[in-house]
Structures are given as C-alpha cells and as structure tokens.
Amino acid sequence: MLLNKTPLARNALKAGTDAGLSLLERRILILADGKRSLDTLAGLLGPEILPMIDRLLRDGYLQRDEEAPRAPMRPGAGVAGALTGLLRATTDVLQARSEQIRAETAKPAPAVAVPADLHVQPLAPSASAAATPAAASARQRRSLVGAKMYLIDMLQLQRHPDAVEHKARIQLASGDDALLAALLDGLRVLQQLTPPSYAERIAIRLGEVLPEQWLPALAQVVATSQVPSSDGAGAPALKLVSG
C-alpha cells in the first residue's frame, strides 16, 4: 500500500506549526509522496509512527494511493515544490548516511598477521567484550526519557481530558520514581481509552524503550489490566528480556 499526502496535508505543511501537527507527523506527510509504502515509512521513522499514520488517514491528511497521478503544477507552485523536493532529498541522504555509518561500525576489525615464532598468551574475555552487539544496542535504545517522549506522543493523540491530564503529569514529573509512576498511570489511561489491540501495541513498545530495571513494574501493570487483548486472552504478557 502506497501512501500519498492529500491537498489538506499540503496546506498543513505550508501553514507550519499553526496547523497543529507534531514534528513527526509533518515528517510523515513530507515523506508520503505516493511512491513510499507503509513499511518503507515505518522503516525510515520507526514503528511508533503507525498510530500517527492511522490518525492522519482518518483525518484526511493521507490517502492510500496505488498509482498516484501527478497533478498539474499550479502557477506559483514551483518554489514550494522545489523546497519540498529539497527537504525530501535531504531526509533520504541523512537516512542513507546513517545506514552507511551503522554498516561501517558493524564491520569486524581487520586481522593482524602474527609471526609464527611469536607466542601470545590468550586473554580471558572480559564481561564487556562478551556482550553481543545486539545487547549493547538494546541498552543504548532503552532510556526513561525515551519512554517519556513515546507515552507523551501516545497521550497527545487522544482528545480525552484524562489523557491531557496525564500527559501534563508526565511532563512535570520530577525524579525517576515519580516519572515511572506517571508513565504507568498514563498507560492505564490509554488502556481504558483505546481499543485492546492498540493498547497492547503501546504496552509492548513501552517495554522496548523502558530501562530494564523498570520492566517488572510495567509487567505488573499489564498483568493486572482488565482490558482484554485482541485474541480475548487477557492482557499481553511482556517478555522481560535483559539486553
């Protein structure tokens, strides 16, 4: 499925921040040019954009477009089109550069030739050297700040007063313990305001970014939730994987 921006989205991009869209939502609209699929956009911006794409489709900013015909250029639209194209090209270049850096970082160090008559005593691997690259990358992705930003975005999509109240509570929380409590209360609110499958995805994603020491508290909230999952089997069970 290809995604394309609608005239409403183009007007919103021209209006800038006055349109009421977040920075990530504007990036989605910029990249949705009728040539990129849903999977491509999720690969570029992360899986957390899926709820935003659902909302943009419902609100008329995005449309499903199998073969989007090019609209004739309107007088005076050349500058706006050139700026949009430049921004899209810059985004693609940055993404390609990031992938290149990750690929170069993942390359093994070149082997060093050792003379046959040189005896080297092997060293026992340290705990840090034994850690896998995947585990190190997972630790880098986990942070309380990242969990805070993610849940604020999810609450911002809801127009309910409870969501607005808990979003403000998360923003004003001082200290790790207070912030964790606010995050868990915000998750409970989302479980009440959103469909079960949506709430399940939010809980799983939050478990991916929350620091490991807070995962048991998150699992307890999910286990005690009264909101059934999409298959009717109750709240999802989070896998607490160290990494």
PDB file of C-alpha atoms in Angstrom:
ATOM      1  CA  MET A   1       0.000   0.000   0.000  1.00  0.00           C
ATOM      2  CA  LEU A   2       1.430   3.324  -1.099  1.00  0.00           C
ATOM      3  CA  LEU A   3       0.681   6.447   0.918  1.00  0.00           C
ATOM      4  CA  ASN A   4       0.275   9.915  -0.520  1.00  0.00           C
ATOM      5  CA  LYS A   5      -0.456  13.283   1.055  1.00  0.00           C
ATOM      6  CA  THR A   6      -3.766  14.983   0.313  1.00  0.00           C
ATOM      7  CA  PRO A   7      -4.372  18.664  -0.506  1.00  0.00           C
ATOM      8  CA  LEU A   8      -5.282  19.097   3.167  1.00  0.00           C
ATOM      9  CA  ALA A   9      -1.814  17.816   4.113  1.00  0.00           C
ATOM     10  CA  ARG A  10      -0.085  20.166   1.642  1.00  0.00           C
ATOM     11  CA  ASN A  11      -1.934  23.127   3.130  1.00  0.00           C
ATOM     12  CA  ALA A  12      -0.962  21.967   6.626  1.00  0.00           C
ATOM     13  CA  LEU A  13       2.711  21.762   5.638  1.00  0.00           C
ATOM     14  CA  LYS A  14       2.577  25.285   4.243  1.00  0.00           C
ATOM     15  CA  ALA A  15       0.969  26.507   7.483  1.00  0.00           C
ATOM     16  CA  GLY A  16       3.839  25.088   9.554  1.00  0.00           C
ATOM     17  CA  THR A  17       3.271  24.772  13.290  1.00  0.00           C
ATOM     18  CA  ASP A  18      -0.038  26.659  13.016  1.00  0.00           C
ATOM     19  CA  ALA A  19      -1.616  23.514  11.551  1.00  0.00           C
ATOM     20  CA  GLY A  20      -1.410  21.758  14.931  1.00  0.00           C
ATOM     21  CA  LEU A  21       0.675  18.817  13.699  1.00  0.00           C
ATOM     22  CA  SER A  22       3.687  17.467  15.562  1.00  0.00           C
ATOM     23  CA  LEU A  23       7.169  17.430  14.043  1.00  0.00           C
ATOM     24  CA  LEU A  24       6.966  13.678  13.452  1.00  0.00           C
ATOM     25  CA  GLU A  25       3.558  13.988  11.797  1.00  0.00           C
ATOM     26  CA  ARG A  26       4.920  16.647   9.440  1.00  0.00           C
ATOM     27  CA  ARG A  27       7.841  14.344   8.572  1.00  0.00           C
ATOM     28  CA  ILE A  28       5.357  11.589   7.734  1.00  0.00           C
ATOM     29  CA  LEU A  29       3.459  13.918   5.404  1.00  0.00           C
ATOM     30  CA  ILE A  30       6.679  15.084   3.734  1.00  0.00           C
ATOM     31  CA  LEU A  31       7.832  11.523   3.022  1.00  0.00           C
ATOM     32  CA  ALA A  32       4.379  10.312   1.890  1.00  0.00           C
ATOM     33  CA  ASP A  33       4.755  11.118  -1.805  1.00  0.00           C
ATOM     34  CA  GLY A  34       2.780   8.267  -3.381  1.00  0.00           C
ATOM     35  CA  LYS A  35       5.956   6.262  -4.000  1.00  0.00           C
ATOM     36  CA  ARG A  36       6.651   5.023  -0.461  1.00  0.00           C
ATOM     37  CA  SER A  37       4.740   2.222   1.206  1.00  0.00           C
ATOM     38  CA  LEU A  38       3.638   1.952   4.827  1.00  0.00           C
ATOM     39  CA  ASP A  39       6.510  -0.442   5.533  1.00  0.00           C
ATOM     40  CA  THR A  40       9.018   1.976   3.980  1.00  0.00           C
ATOM     41  CA  LEU A  41       7.826   4.864   6.153  1.00  0.00           C
ATOM     42  CA  ALA A  42       7.937   2.675   9.272  1.00  0.00           C
ATOM     43  CA  GLY A  43      11.480   1.632   8.360  1.00  0.00           C
ATOM     44  CA  LEU A  44      12.559   5.264   7.955  1.00  0.00           C
ATOM     45  CA  LEU A  45      10.870   6.778  11.018  1.00  0.00           C
ATOM     46  CA  GLY A  46      10.303   3.799  13.339  1.00  0.00           C
ATOM     47  CA  PRO A  47       7.287   1.591  14.157  1.00  0.00           C
ATOM     48  CA  GLU A  48       5.920   4.149  16.619  1.00  0.00           C
ATOM     49  CA  ILE A  49       4.548   6.172  13.664  1.00  0.00           C
ATOM     50  CA  LEU A  50       1.869   3.547  12.914  1.00  0.00           C
ATOM     51  CA  PRO A  51      -0.768   5.093  15.261  1.00  0.00           C
ATOM     52  CA  MET A  52       0.027   8.525  13.806  1.00  0.00           C
ATOM     53  CA  ILE A  53      -0.480   7.219  10.260  1.00  0.00           C
ATOM     54  CA  ASP A  54      -3.842   5.759  11.310  1.00  0.00           C
ATOM     55  CA  ARG A  55      -4.908   9.162  12.617  1.00  0.00           C
ATOM     56  CA  LEU A  56      -3.630  11.021   9.555  1.00  0.00           C
ATOM     57  CA  LEU A  57      -5.616   8.641   7.327  1.00  0.00           C
ATOM     58  CA  ARG A  58      -8.767   9.133   9.383  1.00  0.00           C
ATOM     59  CA  ASP A  59      -8.399  12.931   9.447  1.00  0.00           C
ATOM     60  CA  GLY A  60      -7.878  13.173   5.697  1.00  0.00           C
ATOM     61  CA  TYR A  61      -4.178  14.114   5.626  1.00  0.00           C
ATOM     62  CA  LEU A  62      -3.125  10.854   3.968  1.00  0.00           C
ATOM     63  CA  GLN A  63      -4.679   8.649   1.322  1.00  0.00           C
ATOM     64  CA  ARG A  64      -3.983   5.163   0.046  1.00  0.00           C
ATOM     65  CA  ASP A  65      -2.626   5.604  -3.444  1.00  0.00           C
ATOM     66  CA  GLU A  66      -1.723   2.654  -5.684  1.00  0.00           C
ATOM     67  CA  GLU A  67      -0.787   4.735  -8.739  1.00  0.00           C
ATOM     68  CA  ALA A  68      -0.914   8.377  -7.791  1.00  0.00           C
ATOM     69  CA  PRO A  69      -1.236  10.566 -10.939  1.00  0.00           C
ATOM     70  CA  ARG A  70       0.809  13.712 -10.905  1.00  0.00           C
ATOM     71  CA  ALA A  71      -1.336  16.816 -10.522  1.00  0.00           C
ATOM     72  CA  PRO A  72      -0.622  19.662 -12.981  1.00  0.00           C
ATOM     73  CA  MET A  73       1.620  22.290 -11.486  1.00  0.00           C
ATOM     74  CA  ARG A  74      -0.232  25.381 -10.423  1.00  0.00           C
ATOM     75  CA  PRO A  75       1.157  28.843 -11.121  1.00  0.00           C
ATOM     76  CA  GLY A  76       3.471  29.892  -8.337  1.00  0.00           C
ATOM     77  CA  ALA A  77       3.857  26.321  -7.004  1.00  0.00           C
ATOM     78  CA  GLY A  78       7.389  25.909  -8.397  1.00  0.00           C
ATOM     79  CA  VAL A  79       9.164  27.342  -5.344  1.00  0.00           C
ATOM     80  CA  ALA A  80       7.061  25.324  -2.888  1.00  0.00           C
ATOM     81  CA  GLY A  81       7.633  22.166  -4.916  1.00  0.00           C
ATOM     82  CA  ALA A  82      11.369  22.801  -5.069  1.00  0.00           C
ATOM     83  CA  LEU A  83      11.546  23.306  -1.298  1.00  0.00           C
ATOM     84  CA  THR A  84       9.555  20.129  -0.663  1.00  0.00           C
ATOM     85  CA  GLY A  85      11.787  18.168  -3.023  1.00  0.00           C
ATOM     86  CA  LEU A  86      14.904  19.539  -1.363  1.00  0.00           C
ATOM     87  CA  LEU A  87      13.650  18.568   2.091  1.00  0.00           C
ATOM     88  CA  ARG A  88      12.740  15.080   0.881  1.00  0.00           C
ATOM     89  CA  ALA A  89      16.150  14.626  -0.722  1.00  0.00           C
ATOM     90  CA  THR A  90      17.897  15.826   2.441  1.00  0.00           C
ATOM     91  CA  THR A  91      15.932  13.330   4.542  1.00  0.00           C
ATOM     92  CA  ASP A  92      16.845  10.482   2.180  1.00  0.00           C
ATOM     93  CA  VAL A  93      20.530  11.448   2.223  1.00  0.00           C
ATOM     94  CA  LEU A  94      20.608  11.552   6.033  1.00  0.00           C
ATOM     95  CA  GLN A  95      18.921   8.163   6.231  1.00  0.00           C
ATOM     96  CA  ALA A  96      21.361   6.644   3.740  1.00  0.00           C
ATOM     97  CA  ARG A  97      24.299   8.138   5.623  1.00  0.00           C
ATOM     98  CA  SER A  98      23.015   6.720   8.926  1.00  0.00           C
ATOM     99  CA  GLU A  99      22.719   3.271   7.387  1.00  0.00           C
ATOM    100  CA  GLN A 100      26.243   3.563   5.975  1.00  0.00           C
ATOM    101  CA  ILE A 101      27.645   4.523   9.394  1.00  0.00           C
ATOM    102  CA  ARG A 102      25.867   1.593  11.043  1.00  0.00           C
ATOM    103  CA  ALA A 103      27.212  -0.782   8.385  1.00  0.00           C
ATOM    104  CA  GLU A 104      30.772   0.514   8.804  1.00  0.00           C
ATOM    105  CA  THR A 105      30.511   0.217  12.580  1.00  0.00           C
ATOM    106  CA  ALA A 106      29.356  -3.391  12.288  1.00  0.00           C
ATOM    107  CA  LYS A 107      32.347  -4.421  10.143  1.00  0.00           C
ATOM    108  CA  PRO A 108      34.859  -6.616  12.026  1.00  0.00           C
ATOM    109  CA  ALA A 109      38.331  -5.212  12.633  1.00  0.00           C
ATOM    110  CA  PRO A 110      40.954  -6.406  10.108  1.00  0.00           C
ATOM    111  CA  ALA A 111      43.003  -9.383  11.220  1.00  0.00           C
ATOM    112  CA  VAL A 112      46.598  -8.641  12.205  1.00  0.00           C
ATOM    113  CA  ALA A 113      49.254 -11.067  10.983  1.00  0.00           C
ATOM    114  CA  VAL A 114      51.247 -12.591  13.855  1.00  0.00           C
ATOM    115  CA  PRO A 115      54.702 -14.117  13.234  1.00  0.00           C
ATOM    116  CA  ALA A 116      54.757 -17.891  13.620  1.00  0.00           C
ATOM    117  CA  ASP A 117      57.551 -17.799  16.229  1.00  0.00           C
ATOM    118  CA  LEU A 118      55.726 -15.298  18.465  1.00  0.00           C
ATOM    119  CA  HIS A 119      53.823 -16.943  21.333  1.00  0.00           C
ATOM    120  CA  VAL A 120      50.952 -14.874  22.643  1.00  0.00           C
ATOM    121  CA  GLN A 121      49.160 -15.759  25.864  1.00  0.00           C
ATOM    122  CA  PRO A 122      45.422 -15.610  25.179  1.00  0.00           C
ATOM    123  CA  LEU A 123      43.470 -13.265  27.408  1.00  0.00           C
ATOM    124  CA  ALA A 124      40.258 -14.242  29.101  1.00  0.00           C
ATOM    125  CA  PRO A 125      37.356 -12.294  27.588  1.00  0.00           C
ATOM    126  CA  SER A 126      36.022  -9.562  29.842  1.00  0.00           C
ATOM    127  CA  ALA A 127      32.375  -9.207  30.655  1.00  0.00           C
ATOM    128  CA  SER A 128      32.066  -6.159  28.407  1.00  0.00           C
ATOM    129  CA  ALA A 129      33.730  -7.941  25.490  1.00  0.00           C
ATOM    130  CA  ALA A 130      31.386 -10.899  25.925  1.00  0.00           C
ATOM    131  CA  ALA A 131      28.343  -8.703  25.449  1.00  0.00           C
ATOM    132  CA  THR A 132      26.820  -9.115  22.000  1.00  0.00           C
ATOM    133  CA  PRO A 133      26.419  -6.097  19.703  1.00  0.00           C
ATOM    134  CA  ALA A 134      22.663  -6.641  19.754  1.00  0.00           C
ATOM    135  CA  ALA A 135      22.575  -6.477  23.553  1.00  0.00           C
ATOM    136  CA  ALA A 136      24.701  -3.312  23.605  1.00  0.00           C
ATOM    137  CA  SER A 137      22.437  -1.709  21.016  1.00  0.00           C
ATOM    138  CA  ALA A 138      19.342  -2.637  23.055  1.00  0.00           C
ATOM    139  CA  ARG A 139      20.811  -0.995  26.164  1.00  0.00           C
ATOM    140  CA  GLN A 140      21.529   2.186  24.216  1.00  0.00           C
ATOM    141  CA  ARG A 141      17.930   2.340  22.978  1.00  0.00           C
ATOM    142  CA  ARG A 142      16.456   1.999  26.459  1.00  0.00           C
ATOM    143  CA  SER A 143      16.013   5.197  28.449  1.00  0.00           C
ATOM    144  CA  LEU A 144      13.457   6.731  30.769  1.00  0.00           C
ATOM    145  CA  VAL A 145      13.498   9.889  28.634  1.00  0.00           C
ATOM    146  CA  GLY A 146      12.680   7.859  25.514  1.00  0.00           C
ATOM    147  CA  ALA A 147       9.786   6.156  27.314  1.00  0.00           C
ATOM    148  CA  LYS A 148       8.560   9.588  28.473  1.00  0.00           C
ATOM    149  CA  MET A 149       8.591  11.047  24.943  1.00  0.00           C
ATOM    150  CA  TYR A 150       6.844   7.979  23.486  1.00  0.00           C
ATOM    151  CA  LEU A 151       3.985   7.944  26.010  1.00  0.00           C
ATOM    152  CA  ILE A 152       3.506  11.711  25.708  1.00  0.00           C
ATOM    153  CA  ASP A 153       3.058  11.242  21.945  1.00  0.00           C
ATOM    154  CA  MET A 154       0.509   8.471  22.517  1.00  0.00           C
ATOM    155  CA  LEU A 155      -1.473  10.538  25.031  1.00  0.00           C
ATOM    156  CA  GLN A 156      -1.370  13.573  22.733  1.00  0.00           C
ATOM    157  CA  LEU A 157      -3.284  11.605  20.095  1.00  0.00           C
ATOM    158  CA  GLN A 158      -6.218  11.275  22.498  1.00  0.00           C
ATOM    159  CA  ARG A 159      -8.584  14.208  22.993  1.00  0.00           C
ATOM    160  CA  HIS A 160      -9.967  12.926  26.295  1.00  0.00           C
ATOM    161  CA  PRO A 161      -9.460  15.136  29.397  1.00  0.00           C
ATOM    162  CA  ASP A 162      -7.871  12.226  31.278  1.00  0.00           C
ATOM    163  CA  ALA A 163      -5.234  11.860  28.557  1.00  0.00           C
ATOM    164  CA  VAL A 164      -4.482  15.590  28.671  1.00  0.00           C
ATOM    165  CA  GLU A 165      -4.176  15.490  32.469  1.00  0.00           C
ATOM    166  CA  HIS A 166      -1.795  12.516  32.498  1.00  0.00           C
ATOM    167  CA  LYS A 167       0.284  13.973  29.687  1.00  0.00           C
ATOM    168  CA  ALA A 168       0.843  17.094  31.829  1.00  0.00           C
ATOM    169  CA  ARG A 169       1.646  14.926  34.839  1.00  0.00           C
ATOM    170  CA  ILE A 170       4.345  13.075  32.890  1.00  0.00           C
ATOM    171  CA  GLN A 171       5.819  16.335  31.631  1.00  0.00           C
ATOM    172  CA  LEU A 172       6.000  17.793  35.150  1.00  0.00           C
ATOM    173  CA  ALA A 173       7.234  14.635  36.924  1.00  0.00           C
ATOM    174  CA  SER A 174      10.461  15.222  38.887  1.00  0.00           C
ATOM    175  CA  GLY A 175      12.718  12.267  39.651  1.00  0.00           C
ATOM    176  CA  ASP A 176      12.821   8.740  38.248  1.00  0.00           C
ATOM    177  CA  ASP A 177      10.295   7.259  40.694  1.00  0.00           C
ATOM    178  CA  ALA A 178       7.726   9.996  40.083  1.00  0.00           C
ATOM    179  CA  LEU A 179       8.216   9.768  36.324  1.00  0.00           C
ATOM    180  CA  LEU A 180       7.827   5.977  36.342  1.00  0.00           C
ATOM    181  CA  ALA A 181       4.605   6.242  38.355  1.00  0.00           C
ATOM    182  CA  ALA A 182       3.265   8.856  35.927  1.00  0.00           C
ATOM    183  CA  LEU A 183       4.183   6.659  32.925  1.00  0.00           C
ATOM    184  CA  LEU A 184       2.402   3.625  34.368  1.00  0.00           C
ATOM    185  CA  ASP A 185      -0.706   5.696  35.193  1.00  0.00           C
ATOM    186  CA  GLY A 186      -0.631   7.082  31.644  1.00  0.00           C
ATOM    187  CA  LEU A 187      -0.503   3.542  30.266  1.00  0.00           C
ATOM    188  CA  ARG A 188      -3.550   2.607  32.363  1.00  0.00           C
ATOM    189  CA  VAL A 189      -5.433   5.581  30.902  1.00  0.00           C
ATOM    190  CA  LEU A 190      -4.519   4.553  27.356  1.00  0.00           C
ATOM    191  CA  GLN A 191      -5.710   1.011  28.075  1.00  0.00           C
ATOM    192  CA  GLN A 192      -9.090   2.487  29.007  1.00  0.00           C
ATOM    193  CA  LEU A 193      -9.374   4.952  26.101  1.00  0.00           C
ATOM    194  CA  THR A 194      -8.037   2.903  23.178  1.00  0.00           C
ATOM    195  CA  PRO A 195      -9.014  -0.412  21.532  1.00  0.00           C
ATOM    196  CA  PRO A 196      -7.422  -3.540  23.057  1.00  0.00           C
ATOM    197  CA  SER A 197      -5.102  -4.226  20.113  1.00  0.00           C
ATOM    198  CA  TYR A 198      -3.910  -0.608  20.101  1.00  0.00           C
ATOM    199  CA  ALA A 199      -3.315  -0.624  23.870  1.00  0.00           C
ATOM    200  CA  GLU A 200      -1.412  -3.900  23.504  1.00  0.00           C
ATOM    201  CA  ARG A 201       0.952  -2.390  20.908  1.00  0.00           C
ATOM    202  CA  ILE A 202       1.563   0.632  23.159  1.00  0.00           C
ATOM    203  CA  ALA A 203       2.458  -1.605  26.120  1.00  0.00           C
ATOM    204  CA  ILE A 204       4.820  -3.729  24.025  1.00  0.00           C
ATOM    205  CA  ARG A 205       6.545  -0.676  22.547  1.00  0.00           C
ATOM    206  CA  LEU A 206       6.883   0.891  26.001  1.00  0.00           C
ATOM    207  CA  GLY A 207       8.534  -2.335  27.178  1.00  0.00           C
ATOM    208  CA  GLU A 208      11.083  -1.973  24.372  1.00  0.00           C
ATOM    209  CA  VAL A 209      12.243   1.506  25.392  1.00  0.00           C
ATOM    210  CA  LEU A 210      11.834   1.427  29.190  1.00  0.00           C
ATOM    211  CA  PRO A 211      15.077   0.695  31.141  1.00  0.00           C
ATOM    212  CA  GLU A 212      15.326  -2.910  32.257  1.00  0.00           C
ATOM    213  CA  GLN A 213      15.087  -2.187  35.991  1.00  0.00           C
ATOM    214  CA  TRP A 214      11.563  -0.788  35.472  1.00  0.00           C
ATOM    215  CA  LEU A 215      10.243  -3.688  33.378  1.00  0.00           C
ATOM    216  CA  PRO A 216       8.853  -5.689  36.342  1.00  0.00           C
ATOM    217  CA  ALA A 217       6.674  -2.707  37.318  1.00  0.00           C
ATOM    218  CA  LEU A 218       5.432  -2.418  33.726  1.00  0.00           C
ATOM    219  CA  ALA A 219       4.705  -6.151  33.555  1.00  0.00           C
ATOM    220  CA  GLN A 220       2.679  -5.917  36.763  1.00  0.00           C
ATOM    221  CA  VAL A 221       0.517  -3.138  35.302  1.00  0.00           C
ATOM    222  CA  VAL A 222      -0.093  -5.154  32.136  1.00  0.00           C
ATOM    223  CA  ALA A 223      -0.820  -8.353  34.083  1.00  0.00           C
ATOM    224  CA  THR A 224      -3.385  -6.638  36.338  1.00  0.00           C
ATOM    225  CA  SER A 225      -5.098  -4.814  33.474  1.00  0.00           C
ATOM    226  CA  GLN A 226      -8.755  -5.665  32.983  1.00  0.00           C
ATOM    227  CA  VAL A 227      -8.598  -4.763  29.282  1.00  0.00           C
ATOM    228  CA  PRO A 228      -8.676  -7.955  27.164  1.00  0.00           C
ATOM    229  CA  SER A 229      -6.233  -8.364  24.305  1.00  0.00           C
ATOM    230  CA  SER A 230      -7.247  -8.695  20.647  1.00  0.00           C
ATOM    231  CA  ASP A 231      -7.486 -12.518  20.887  1.00  0.00           C
ATOM    232  CA  GLY A 232      -9.650 -12.378  24.039  1.00  0.00           C
ATOM    233  CA  ALA A 233      -6.990 -13.997  26.225  1.00  0.00           C
ATOM    234  CA  GLY A 234      -6.496 -11.068  28.600  1.00  0.00           C
ATOM    235  CA  ALA A 235      -3.662  -8.549  28.863  1.00  0.00           C
ATOM    236  CA  PRO A 236      -0.467  -9.322  26.897  1.00  0.00           C
ATOM    237  CA  ALA A 237       2.402 -10.890  28.765  1.00  0.00           C
ATOM    238  CA  LEU A 238       5.586  -8.890  28.291  1.00  0.00           C
ATOM    239  CA  LYS A 239       8.803 -10.797  27.792  1.00  0.00           C
ATOM    240  CA  LEU A 240      11.338  -9.293  30.193  1.00  0.00           C
ATOM    241  CA  VAL A 241      14.489  -9.867  28.184  1.00  0.00           C
ATOM    242  CA  SER A 242      17.699  -8.443  29.529  1.00  0.00           C
ATOM    243  CA  GLY A 243      19.779  -6.738  26.936  1.00  0.00           C
TER     244      GLY A 243
END
